[in-house]
mmCIF file of C-alpha atoms and ligand atoms in Angstrom:
data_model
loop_
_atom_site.group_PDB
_atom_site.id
_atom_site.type_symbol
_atom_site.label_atom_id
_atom_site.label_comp_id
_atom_site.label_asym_id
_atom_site.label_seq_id
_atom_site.Cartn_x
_atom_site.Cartn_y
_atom_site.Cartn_z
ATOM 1 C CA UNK A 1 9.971 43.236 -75.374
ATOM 2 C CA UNK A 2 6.843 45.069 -75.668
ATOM 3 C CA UNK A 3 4.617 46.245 -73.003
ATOM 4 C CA UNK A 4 1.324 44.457 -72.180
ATOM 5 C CA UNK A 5 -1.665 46.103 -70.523
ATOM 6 C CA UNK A 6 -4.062 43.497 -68.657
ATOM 7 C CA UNK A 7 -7.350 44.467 -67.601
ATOM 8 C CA UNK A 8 -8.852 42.110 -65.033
ATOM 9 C CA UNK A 9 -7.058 40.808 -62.306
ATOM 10 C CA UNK A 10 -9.684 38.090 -60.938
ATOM 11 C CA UNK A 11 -9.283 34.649 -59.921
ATOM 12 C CA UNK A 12 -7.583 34.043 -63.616
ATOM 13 C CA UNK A 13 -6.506 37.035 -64.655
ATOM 14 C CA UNK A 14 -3.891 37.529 -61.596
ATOM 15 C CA UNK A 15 -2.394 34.293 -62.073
ATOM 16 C CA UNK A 16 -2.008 34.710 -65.938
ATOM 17 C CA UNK A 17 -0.910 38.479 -65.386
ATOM 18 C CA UNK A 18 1.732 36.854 -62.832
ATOM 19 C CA UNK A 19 3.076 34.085 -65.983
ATOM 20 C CA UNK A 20 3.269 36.965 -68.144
ATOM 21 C CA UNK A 21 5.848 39.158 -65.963
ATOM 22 C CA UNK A 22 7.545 35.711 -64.936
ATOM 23 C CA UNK A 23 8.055 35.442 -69.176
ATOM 24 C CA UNK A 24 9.747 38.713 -68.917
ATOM 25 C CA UNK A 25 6.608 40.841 -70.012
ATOM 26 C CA UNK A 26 6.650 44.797 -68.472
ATOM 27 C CA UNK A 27 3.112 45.048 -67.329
ATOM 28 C CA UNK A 28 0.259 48.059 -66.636
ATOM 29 C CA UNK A 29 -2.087 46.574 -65.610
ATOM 30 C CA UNK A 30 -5.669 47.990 -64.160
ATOM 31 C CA UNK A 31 -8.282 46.229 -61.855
ATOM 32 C CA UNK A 32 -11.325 47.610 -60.024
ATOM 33 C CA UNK A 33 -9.922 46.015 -56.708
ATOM 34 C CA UNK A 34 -6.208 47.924 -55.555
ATOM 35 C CA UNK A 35 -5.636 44.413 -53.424
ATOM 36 C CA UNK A 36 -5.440 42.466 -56.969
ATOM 37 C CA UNK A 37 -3.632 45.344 -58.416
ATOM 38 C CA UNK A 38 -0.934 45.416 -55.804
ATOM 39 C CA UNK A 39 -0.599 41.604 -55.365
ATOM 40 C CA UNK A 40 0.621 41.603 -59.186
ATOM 41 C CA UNK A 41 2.182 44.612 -58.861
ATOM 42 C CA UNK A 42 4.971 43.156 -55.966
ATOM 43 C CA UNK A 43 5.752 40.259 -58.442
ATOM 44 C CA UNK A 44 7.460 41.953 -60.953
ATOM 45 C CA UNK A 45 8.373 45.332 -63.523
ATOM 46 C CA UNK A 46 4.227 46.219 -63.684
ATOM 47 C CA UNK A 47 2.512 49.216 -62.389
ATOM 48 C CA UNK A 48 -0.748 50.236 -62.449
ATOM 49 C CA UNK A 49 -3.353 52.707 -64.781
ATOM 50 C CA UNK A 50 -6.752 53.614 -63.920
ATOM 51 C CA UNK A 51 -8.965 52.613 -66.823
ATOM 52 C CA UNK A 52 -8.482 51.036 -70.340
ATOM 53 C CA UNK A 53 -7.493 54.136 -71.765
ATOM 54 C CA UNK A 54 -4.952 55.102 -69.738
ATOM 55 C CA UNK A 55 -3.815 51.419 -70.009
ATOM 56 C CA UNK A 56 -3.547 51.716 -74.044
ATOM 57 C CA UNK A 57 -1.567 55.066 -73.669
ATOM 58 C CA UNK A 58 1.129 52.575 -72.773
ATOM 59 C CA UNK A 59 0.838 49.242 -74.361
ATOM 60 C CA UNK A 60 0.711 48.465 -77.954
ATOM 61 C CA UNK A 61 -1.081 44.284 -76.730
ATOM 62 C CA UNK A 62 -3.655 44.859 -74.357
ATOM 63 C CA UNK A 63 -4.739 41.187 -72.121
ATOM 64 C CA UNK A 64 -8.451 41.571 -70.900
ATOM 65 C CA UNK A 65 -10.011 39.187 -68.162
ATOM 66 C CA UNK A 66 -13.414 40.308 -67.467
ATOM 67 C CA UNK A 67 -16.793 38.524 -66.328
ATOM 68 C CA UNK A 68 -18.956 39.007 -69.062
ATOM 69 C CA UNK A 69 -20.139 40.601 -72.530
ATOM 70 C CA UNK A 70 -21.239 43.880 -70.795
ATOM 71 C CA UNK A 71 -17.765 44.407 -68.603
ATOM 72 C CA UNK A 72 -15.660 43.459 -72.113
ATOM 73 C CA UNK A 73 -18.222 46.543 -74.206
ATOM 74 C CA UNK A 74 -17.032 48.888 -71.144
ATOM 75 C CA UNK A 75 -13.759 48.528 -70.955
ATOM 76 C CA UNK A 76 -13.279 48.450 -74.749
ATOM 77 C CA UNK A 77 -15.750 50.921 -76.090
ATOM 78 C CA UNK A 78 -17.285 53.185 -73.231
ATOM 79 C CA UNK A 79 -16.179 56.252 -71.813
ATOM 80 C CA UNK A 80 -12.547 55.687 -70.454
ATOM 81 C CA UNK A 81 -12.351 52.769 -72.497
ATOM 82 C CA UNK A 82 -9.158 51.117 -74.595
ATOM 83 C CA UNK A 83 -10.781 52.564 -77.939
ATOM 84 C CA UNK A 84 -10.411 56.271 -76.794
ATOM 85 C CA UNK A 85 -6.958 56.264 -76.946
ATOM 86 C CA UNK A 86 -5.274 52.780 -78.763
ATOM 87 C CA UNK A 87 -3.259 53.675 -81.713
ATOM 88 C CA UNK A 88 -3.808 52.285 -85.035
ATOM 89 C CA UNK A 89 -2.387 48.556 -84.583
ATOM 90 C CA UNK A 90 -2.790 47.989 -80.857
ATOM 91 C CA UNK A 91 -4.084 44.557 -80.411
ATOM 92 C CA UNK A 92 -6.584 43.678 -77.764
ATOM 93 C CA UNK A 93 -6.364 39.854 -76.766
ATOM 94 C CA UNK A 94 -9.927 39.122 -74.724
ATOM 95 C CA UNK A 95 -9.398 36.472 -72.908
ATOM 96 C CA UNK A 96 -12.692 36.706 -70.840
ATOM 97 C CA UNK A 97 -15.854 34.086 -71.948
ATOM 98 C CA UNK A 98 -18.482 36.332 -73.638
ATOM 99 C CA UNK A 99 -20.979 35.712 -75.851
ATOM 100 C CA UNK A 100 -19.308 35.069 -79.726
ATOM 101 C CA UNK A 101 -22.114 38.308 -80.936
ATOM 102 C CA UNK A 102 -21.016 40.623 -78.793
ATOM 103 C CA UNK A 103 -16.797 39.410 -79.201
ATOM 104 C CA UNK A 104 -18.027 40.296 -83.109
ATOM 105 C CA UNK A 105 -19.543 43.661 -82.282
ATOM 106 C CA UNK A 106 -16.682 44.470 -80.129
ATOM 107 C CA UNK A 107 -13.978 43.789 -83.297
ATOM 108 C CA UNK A 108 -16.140 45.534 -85.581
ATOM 109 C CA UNK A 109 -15.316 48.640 -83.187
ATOM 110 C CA UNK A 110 -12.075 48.312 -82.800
ATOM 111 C CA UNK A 111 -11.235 47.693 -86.880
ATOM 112 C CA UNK A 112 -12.978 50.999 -86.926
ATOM 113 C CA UNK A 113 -10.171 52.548 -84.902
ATOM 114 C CA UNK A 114 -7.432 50.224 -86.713
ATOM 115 C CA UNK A 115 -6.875 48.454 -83.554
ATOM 116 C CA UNK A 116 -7.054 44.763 -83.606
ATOM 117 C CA UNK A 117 -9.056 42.110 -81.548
ATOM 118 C CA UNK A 118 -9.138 38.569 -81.210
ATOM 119 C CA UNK A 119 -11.294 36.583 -78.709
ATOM 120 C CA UNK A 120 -9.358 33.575 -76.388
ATOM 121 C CA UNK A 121 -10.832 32.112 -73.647
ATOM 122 C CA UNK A 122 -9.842 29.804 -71.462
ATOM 123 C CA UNK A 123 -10.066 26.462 -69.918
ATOM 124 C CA UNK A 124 -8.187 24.717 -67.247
ATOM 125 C CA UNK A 125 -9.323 27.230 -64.277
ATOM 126 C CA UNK A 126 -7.451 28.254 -61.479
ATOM 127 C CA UNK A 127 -4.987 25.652 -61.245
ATOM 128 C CA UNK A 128 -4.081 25.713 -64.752
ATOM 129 C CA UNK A 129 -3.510 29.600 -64.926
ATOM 130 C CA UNK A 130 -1.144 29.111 -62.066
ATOM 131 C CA UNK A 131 0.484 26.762 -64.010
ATOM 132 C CA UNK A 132 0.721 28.461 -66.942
ATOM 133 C CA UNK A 133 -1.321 25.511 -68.572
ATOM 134 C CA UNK A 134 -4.336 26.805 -70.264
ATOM 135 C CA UNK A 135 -5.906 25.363 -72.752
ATOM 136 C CA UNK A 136 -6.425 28.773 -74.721
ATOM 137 C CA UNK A 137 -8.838 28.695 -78.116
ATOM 138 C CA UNK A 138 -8.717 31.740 -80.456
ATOM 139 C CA UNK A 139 -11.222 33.727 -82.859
ATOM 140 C CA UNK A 140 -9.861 36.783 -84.952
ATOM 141 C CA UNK A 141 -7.314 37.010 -87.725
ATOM 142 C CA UNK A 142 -4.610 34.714 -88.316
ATOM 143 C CA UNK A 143 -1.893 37.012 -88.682
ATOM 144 C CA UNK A 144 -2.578 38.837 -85.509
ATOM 145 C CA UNK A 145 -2.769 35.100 -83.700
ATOM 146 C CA UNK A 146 0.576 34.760 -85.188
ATOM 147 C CA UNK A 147 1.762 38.330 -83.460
ATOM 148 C CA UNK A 148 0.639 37.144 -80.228
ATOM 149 C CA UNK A 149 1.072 33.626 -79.668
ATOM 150 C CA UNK A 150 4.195 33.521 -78.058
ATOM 151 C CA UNK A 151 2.626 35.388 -75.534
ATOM 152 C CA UNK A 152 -0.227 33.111 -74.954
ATOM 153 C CA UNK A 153 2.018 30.103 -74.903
ATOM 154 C CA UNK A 154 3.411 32.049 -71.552
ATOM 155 C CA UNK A 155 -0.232 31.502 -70.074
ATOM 156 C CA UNK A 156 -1.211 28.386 -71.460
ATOM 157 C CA UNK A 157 0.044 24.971 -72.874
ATOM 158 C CA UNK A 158 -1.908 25.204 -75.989
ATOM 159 C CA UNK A 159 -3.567 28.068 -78.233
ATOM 160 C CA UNK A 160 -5.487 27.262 -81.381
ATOM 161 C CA UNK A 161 -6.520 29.379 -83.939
ATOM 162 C CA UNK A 162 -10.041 28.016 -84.257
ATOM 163 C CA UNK A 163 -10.989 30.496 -87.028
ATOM 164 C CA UNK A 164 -12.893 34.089 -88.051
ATOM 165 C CA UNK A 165 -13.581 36.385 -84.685
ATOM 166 C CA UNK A 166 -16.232 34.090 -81.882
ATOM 167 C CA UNK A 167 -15.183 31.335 -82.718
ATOM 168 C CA UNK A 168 -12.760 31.255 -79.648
ATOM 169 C CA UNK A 169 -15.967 31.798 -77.852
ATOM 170 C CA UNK A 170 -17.977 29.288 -79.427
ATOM 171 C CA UNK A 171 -15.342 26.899 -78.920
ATOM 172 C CA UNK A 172 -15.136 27.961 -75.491
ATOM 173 C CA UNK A 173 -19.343 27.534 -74.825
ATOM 174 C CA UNK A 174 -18.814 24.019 -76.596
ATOM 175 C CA UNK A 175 -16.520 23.503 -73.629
ATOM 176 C CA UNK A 176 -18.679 25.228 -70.783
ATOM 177 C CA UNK A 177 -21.754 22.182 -72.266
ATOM 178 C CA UNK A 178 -19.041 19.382 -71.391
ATOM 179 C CA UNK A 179 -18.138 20.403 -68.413
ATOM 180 C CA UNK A 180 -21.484 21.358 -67.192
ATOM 181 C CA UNK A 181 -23.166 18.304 -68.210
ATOM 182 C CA UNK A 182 -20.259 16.077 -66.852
ATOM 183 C CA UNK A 183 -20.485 17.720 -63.515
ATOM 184 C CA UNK A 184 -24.295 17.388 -63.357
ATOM 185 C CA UNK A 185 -23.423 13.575 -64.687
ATOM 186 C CA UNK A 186 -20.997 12.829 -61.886
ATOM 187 C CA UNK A 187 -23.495 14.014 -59.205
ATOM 188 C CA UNK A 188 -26.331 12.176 -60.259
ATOM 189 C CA UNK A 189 -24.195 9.258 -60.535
ATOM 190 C CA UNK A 190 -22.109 9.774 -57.225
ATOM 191 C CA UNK A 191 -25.795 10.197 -55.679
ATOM 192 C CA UNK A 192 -27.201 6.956 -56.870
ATOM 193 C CA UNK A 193 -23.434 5.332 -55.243
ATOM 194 C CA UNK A 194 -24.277 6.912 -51.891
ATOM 195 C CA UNK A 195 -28.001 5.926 -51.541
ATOM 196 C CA UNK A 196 -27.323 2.524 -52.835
ATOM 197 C CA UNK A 197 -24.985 2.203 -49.767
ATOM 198 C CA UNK A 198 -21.405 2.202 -51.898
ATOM 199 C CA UNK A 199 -18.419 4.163 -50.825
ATOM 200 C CA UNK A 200 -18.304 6.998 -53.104
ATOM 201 C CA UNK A 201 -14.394 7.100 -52.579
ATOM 202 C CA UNK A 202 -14.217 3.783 -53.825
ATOM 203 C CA UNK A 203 -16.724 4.147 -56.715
ATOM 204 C CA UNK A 204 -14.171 7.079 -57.763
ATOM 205 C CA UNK A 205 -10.581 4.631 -57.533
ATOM 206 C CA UNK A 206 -13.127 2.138 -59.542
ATOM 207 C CA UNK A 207 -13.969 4.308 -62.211
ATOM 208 C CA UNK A 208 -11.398 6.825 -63.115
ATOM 209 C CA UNK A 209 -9.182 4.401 -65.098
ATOM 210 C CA UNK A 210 -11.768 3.930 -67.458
ATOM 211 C CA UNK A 211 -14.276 5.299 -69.996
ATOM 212 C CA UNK A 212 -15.897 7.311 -67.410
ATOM 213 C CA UNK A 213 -13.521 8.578 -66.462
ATOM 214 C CA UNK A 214 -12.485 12.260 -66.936
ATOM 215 C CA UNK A 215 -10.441 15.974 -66.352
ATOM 216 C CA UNK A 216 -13.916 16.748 -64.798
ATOM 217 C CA UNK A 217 -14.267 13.543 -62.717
ATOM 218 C CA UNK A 218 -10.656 14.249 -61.332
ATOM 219 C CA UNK A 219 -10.977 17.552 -60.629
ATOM 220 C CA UNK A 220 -14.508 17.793 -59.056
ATOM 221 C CA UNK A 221 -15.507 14.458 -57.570
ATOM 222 C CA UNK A 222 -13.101 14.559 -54.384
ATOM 223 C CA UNK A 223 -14.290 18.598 -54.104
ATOM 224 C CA UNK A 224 -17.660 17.122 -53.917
ATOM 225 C CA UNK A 225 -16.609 14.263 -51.287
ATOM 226 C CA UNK A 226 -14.691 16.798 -49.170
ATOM 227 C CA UNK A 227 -17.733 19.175 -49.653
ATOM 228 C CA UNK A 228 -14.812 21.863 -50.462
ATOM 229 C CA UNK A 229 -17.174 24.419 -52.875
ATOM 230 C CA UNK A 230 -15.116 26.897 -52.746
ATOM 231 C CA UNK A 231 -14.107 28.455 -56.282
ATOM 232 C CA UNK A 232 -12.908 27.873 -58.305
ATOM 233 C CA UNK A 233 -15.283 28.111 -61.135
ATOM 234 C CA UNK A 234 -18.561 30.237 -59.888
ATOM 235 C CA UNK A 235 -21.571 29.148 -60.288
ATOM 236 C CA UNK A 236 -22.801 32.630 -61.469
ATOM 237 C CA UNK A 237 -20.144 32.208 -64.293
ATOM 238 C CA UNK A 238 -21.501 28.753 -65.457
ATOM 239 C CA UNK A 239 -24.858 30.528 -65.569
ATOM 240 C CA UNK A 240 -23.867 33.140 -67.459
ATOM 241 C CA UNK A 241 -22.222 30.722 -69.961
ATOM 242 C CA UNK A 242 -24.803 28.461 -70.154
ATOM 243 C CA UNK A 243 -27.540 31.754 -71.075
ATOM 244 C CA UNK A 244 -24.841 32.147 -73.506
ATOM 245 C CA UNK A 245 -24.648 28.955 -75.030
ATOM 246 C CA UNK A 246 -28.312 28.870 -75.306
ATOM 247 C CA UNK A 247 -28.919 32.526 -76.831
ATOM 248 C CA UNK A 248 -26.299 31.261 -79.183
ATOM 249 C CA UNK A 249 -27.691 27.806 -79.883
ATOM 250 C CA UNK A 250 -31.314 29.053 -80.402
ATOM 251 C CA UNK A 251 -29.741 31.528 -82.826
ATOM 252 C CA UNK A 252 -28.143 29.177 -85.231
ATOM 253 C CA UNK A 253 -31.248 26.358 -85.047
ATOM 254 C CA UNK A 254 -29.105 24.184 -82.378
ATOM 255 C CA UNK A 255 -31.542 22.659 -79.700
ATOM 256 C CA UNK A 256 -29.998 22.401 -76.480
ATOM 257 C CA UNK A 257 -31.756 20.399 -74.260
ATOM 258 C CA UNK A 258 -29.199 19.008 -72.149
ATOM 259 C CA UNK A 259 -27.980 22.440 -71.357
ATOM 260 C CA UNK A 260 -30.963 23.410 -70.655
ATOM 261 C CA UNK A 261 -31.780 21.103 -67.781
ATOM 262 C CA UNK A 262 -28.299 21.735 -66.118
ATOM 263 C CA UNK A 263 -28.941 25.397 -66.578
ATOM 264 C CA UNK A 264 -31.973 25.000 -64.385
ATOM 265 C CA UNK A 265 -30.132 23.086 -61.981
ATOM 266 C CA UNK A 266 -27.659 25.950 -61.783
ATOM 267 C CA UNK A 267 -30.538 28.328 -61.382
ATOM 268 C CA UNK A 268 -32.136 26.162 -58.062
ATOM 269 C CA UNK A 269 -28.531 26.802 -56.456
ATOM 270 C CA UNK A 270 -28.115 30.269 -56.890
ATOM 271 C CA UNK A 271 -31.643 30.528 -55.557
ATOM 272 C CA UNK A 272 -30.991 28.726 -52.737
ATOM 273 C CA UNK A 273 -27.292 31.254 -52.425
ATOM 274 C CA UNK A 274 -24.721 28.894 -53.645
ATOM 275 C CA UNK A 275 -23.949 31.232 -56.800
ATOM 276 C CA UNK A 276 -20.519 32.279 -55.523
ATOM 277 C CA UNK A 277 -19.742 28.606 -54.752
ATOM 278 C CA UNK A 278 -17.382 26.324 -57.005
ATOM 279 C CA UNK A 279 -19.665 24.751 -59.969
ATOM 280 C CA UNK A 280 -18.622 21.484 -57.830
ATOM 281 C CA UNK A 281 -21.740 22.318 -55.785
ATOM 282 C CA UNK A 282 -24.176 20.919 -58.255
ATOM 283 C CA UNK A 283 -23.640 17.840 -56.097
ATOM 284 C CA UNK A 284 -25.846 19.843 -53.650
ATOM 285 C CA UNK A 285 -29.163 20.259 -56.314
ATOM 286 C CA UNK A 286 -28.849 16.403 -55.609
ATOM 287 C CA UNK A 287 -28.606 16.387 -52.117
ATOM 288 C CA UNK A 288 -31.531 18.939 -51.830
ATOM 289 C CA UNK A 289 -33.568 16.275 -53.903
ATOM 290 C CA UNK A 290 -32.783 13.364 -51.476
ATOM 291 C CA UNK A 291 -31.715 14.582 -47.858
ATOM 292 C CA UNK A 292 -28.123 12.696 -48.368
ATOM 293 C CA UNK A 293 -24.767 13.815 -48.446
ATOM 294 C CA UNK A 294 -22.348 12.746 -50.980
ATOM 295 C CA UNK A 295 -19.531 11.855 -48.542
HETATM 296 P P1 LIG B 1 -13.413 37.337 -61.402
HETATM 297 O O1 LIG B 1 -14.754 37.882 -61.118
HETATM 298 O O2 LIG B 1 -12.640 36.667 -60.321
HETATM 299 O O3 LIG B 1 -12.459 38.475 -62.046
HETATM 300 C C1 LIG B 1 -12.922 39.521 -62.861
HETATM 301 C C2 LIG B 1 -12.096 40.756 -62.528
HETATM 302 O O4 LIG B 1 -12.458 41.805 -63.422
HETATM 303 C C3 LIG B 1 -12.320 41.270 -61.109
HETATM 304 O O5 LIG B 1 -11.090 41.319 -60.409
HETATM 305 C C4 LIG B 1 -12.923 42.663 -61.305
HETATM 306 O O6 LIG B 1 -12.485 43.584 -60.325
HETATM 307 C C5 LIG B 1 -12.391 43.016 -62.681
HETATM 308 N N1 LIG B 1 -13.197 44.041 -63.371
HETATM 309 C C6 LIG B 1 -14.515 44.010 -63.673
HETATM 310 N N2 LIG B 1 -14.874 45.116 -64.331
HETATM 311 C C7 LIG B 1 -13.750 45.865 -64.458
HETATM 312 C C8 LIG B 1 -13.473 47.124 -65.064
HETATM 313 N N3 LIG B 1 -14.429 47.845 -65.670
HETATM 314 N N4 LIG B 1 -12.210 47.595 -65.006
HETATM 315 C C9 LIG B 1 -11.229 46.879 -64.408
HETATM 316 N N5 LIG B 1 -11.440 45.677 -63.821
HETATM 317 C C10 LIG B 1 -12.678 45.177 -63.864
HETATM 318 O O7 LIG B 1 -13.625 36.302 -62.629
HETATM 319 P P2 LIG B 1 -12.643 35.124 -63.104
HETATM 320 O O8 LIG B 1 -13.034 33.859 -62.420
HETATM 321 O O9 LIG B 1 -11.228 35.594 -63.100
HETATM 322 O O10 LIG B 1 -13.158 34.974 -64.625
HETATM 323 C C11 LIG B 1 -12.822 35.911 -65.645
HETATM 324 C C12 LIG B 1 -13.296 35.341 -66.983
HETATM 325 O O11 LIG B 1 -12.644 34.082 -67.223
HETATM 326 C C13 LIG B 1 -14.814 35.063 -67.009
HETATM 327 O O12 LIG B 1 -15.316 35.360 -68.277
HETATM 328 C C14 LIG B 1 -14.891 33.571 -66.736
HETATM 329 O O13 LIG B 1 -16.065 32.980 -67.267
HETATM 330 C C15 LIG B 1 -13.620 33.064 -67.417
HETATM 331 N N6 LIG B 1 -13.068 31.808 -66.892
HETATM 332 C C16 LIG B 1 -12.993 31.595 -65.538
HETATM 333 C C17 LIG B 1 -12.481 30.378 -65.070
HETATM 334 C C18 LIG B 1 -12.396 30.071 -63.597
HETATM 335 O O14 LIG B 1 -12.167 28.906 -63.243
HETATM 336 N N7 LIG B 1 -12.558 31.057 -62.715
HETATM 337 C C19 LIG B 1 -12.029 29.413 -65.971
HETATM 338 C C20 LIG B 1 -12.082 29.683 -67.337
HETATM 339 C C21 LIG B 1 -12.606 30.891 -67.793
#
């Protein structure tokens, strides 16, 4: 079996590393943090490297998990980077959420070098890359999909090829809109429960059996009611996916207004220091607005 490198050993990326090596994947793996390097490390045949390049000495597919556009360019293309040393047909999987631009410039590099790149984000979060239940959507050439999807099915429960390089990261900011504006929804509405003197635990046993109901509403309404923010999905994150989304809608004539308002939302929070909280804690921009708990 061949030997994966994986760059990125976060909240996501150490789970997913940890499916891979339970699949039967040899790992090197590479992290700015030794703690998330050595608690992969004890679960299975991985070791570590110091930097991308050292990391595609090694591996011929090479996993990266990173925060953002900026982190992905790095560890791809800058000094150290994968691109100093990959041989022609290494393929570099991104699995972080960038902007779809810059997971196009990045490809363009690599076919430079022969190396090959597709973009796949995520969604499910934490729990799902535990599971090994991602829902994983992919941008880059079929054929390399094909070459790698086996692997992804050891990290998630689906992977579609959604087409040319981006689009797994336009798929994936289509998802980040849904999710923000359903969180922002469930607050407002949660809010309006609590004021009007209903028990929000029973408005959720009401409501999630039917149309309103949701993965979101499931997920983040008894976080909200426990007042448990802790991540999770970051708040910073959503931000950063949200300027994303909104960089990317204003550059293909695709108003965003809804986004826009939640963005701002997400802004007040991480003004107020709730940017390293769970993206659950939108239910606070409410409770700043009226002096009430949701609980
Ligand atoms: P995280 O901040 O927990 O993890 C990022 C990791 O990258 C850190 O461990 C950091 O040390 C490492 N890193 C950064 N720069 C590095 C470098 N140059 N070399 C080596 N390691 C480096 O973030 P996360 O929550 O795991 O998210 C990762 C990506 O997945 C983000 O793009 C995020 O938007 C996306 N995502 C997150 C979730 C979630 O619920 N957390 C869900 C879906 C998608």
């Amino acid at each position: 079996m061949k030997k994966v490198g994986f760059i990125g050993l976060g909240i996501m990326g150490k789970p997913m590393a940890r499916n891979l090596l339970k699949a039967g994947y040899e790992l090197v793996v590479c992290d700015s943090h030794q703690s998330n390097i050595d608690a992969v490390c004890e679960g299975g045949p991985a070791h570590s490297a110091p930097n991308g390049a050292a990391v595609a000495r090694e591996a011929e597919v090479i996993v990266t998990m990173l925060p953002n556009s900026p982190n992905v360019r790095a560890v791809v293309c800058g000094p150290g980077g994968i691109l100093e040393t990959a041989r022609p047909g290494t393929i570099v999987v991104d699995m972080s959420s960038i902007a779809p631009l810059a997971a196009q410039e990045i490809e363009k590099a690599c076919r430079e070098k022969e190396v090959r790149m597709l973009d796949a984000p995520v969604s499910g979060g934490e729990p799902k890359a535990i599971d090994g239940t991602l829902s994983i959507m992919v941008g880059g050439d079929k054929d390399v999909f094909d070459q790698v999807y086996e692997m992804l099915l050891a990290m998630g429960s689906s992977a579609v090829h959604c087409g040319a390089i981006g689009a797994g990261n336009t798929t994936k900011l289509a998802n980040q809109i849904i999710v923000a504006a359903n969180i922002a929804a469930v607050s407002e509405a949660f809010m309006l429960a609590v004021r009007a003197g209903v028990d929000p635990h029973l408005v959720f046993d009401a409501i999630k059996g039917g149309l309103a109901g949701s993965a979101v509403l499931n997920a983040k309404a008894p976080m909200m009611m426990d007042r448990n923010f802790a991540p999770g999905f970051r708040v910073d994150l959503h931000i950063k996916d949200l300027n994303n989304a909104l960089d990317t809608g204003h550059g293909v004539g695709s108003p965003l207004p809804l986004t826009a308002t939640v963005m701002e939302m997400l802004q007040t929070l991480h003004a107020d220091g709730y940017g390293r909280e769970d993206h659950s804690a939108l239910a606070r921009y409410y409770e700043k607005l009226t002096g009430t708990l949701i609980q």
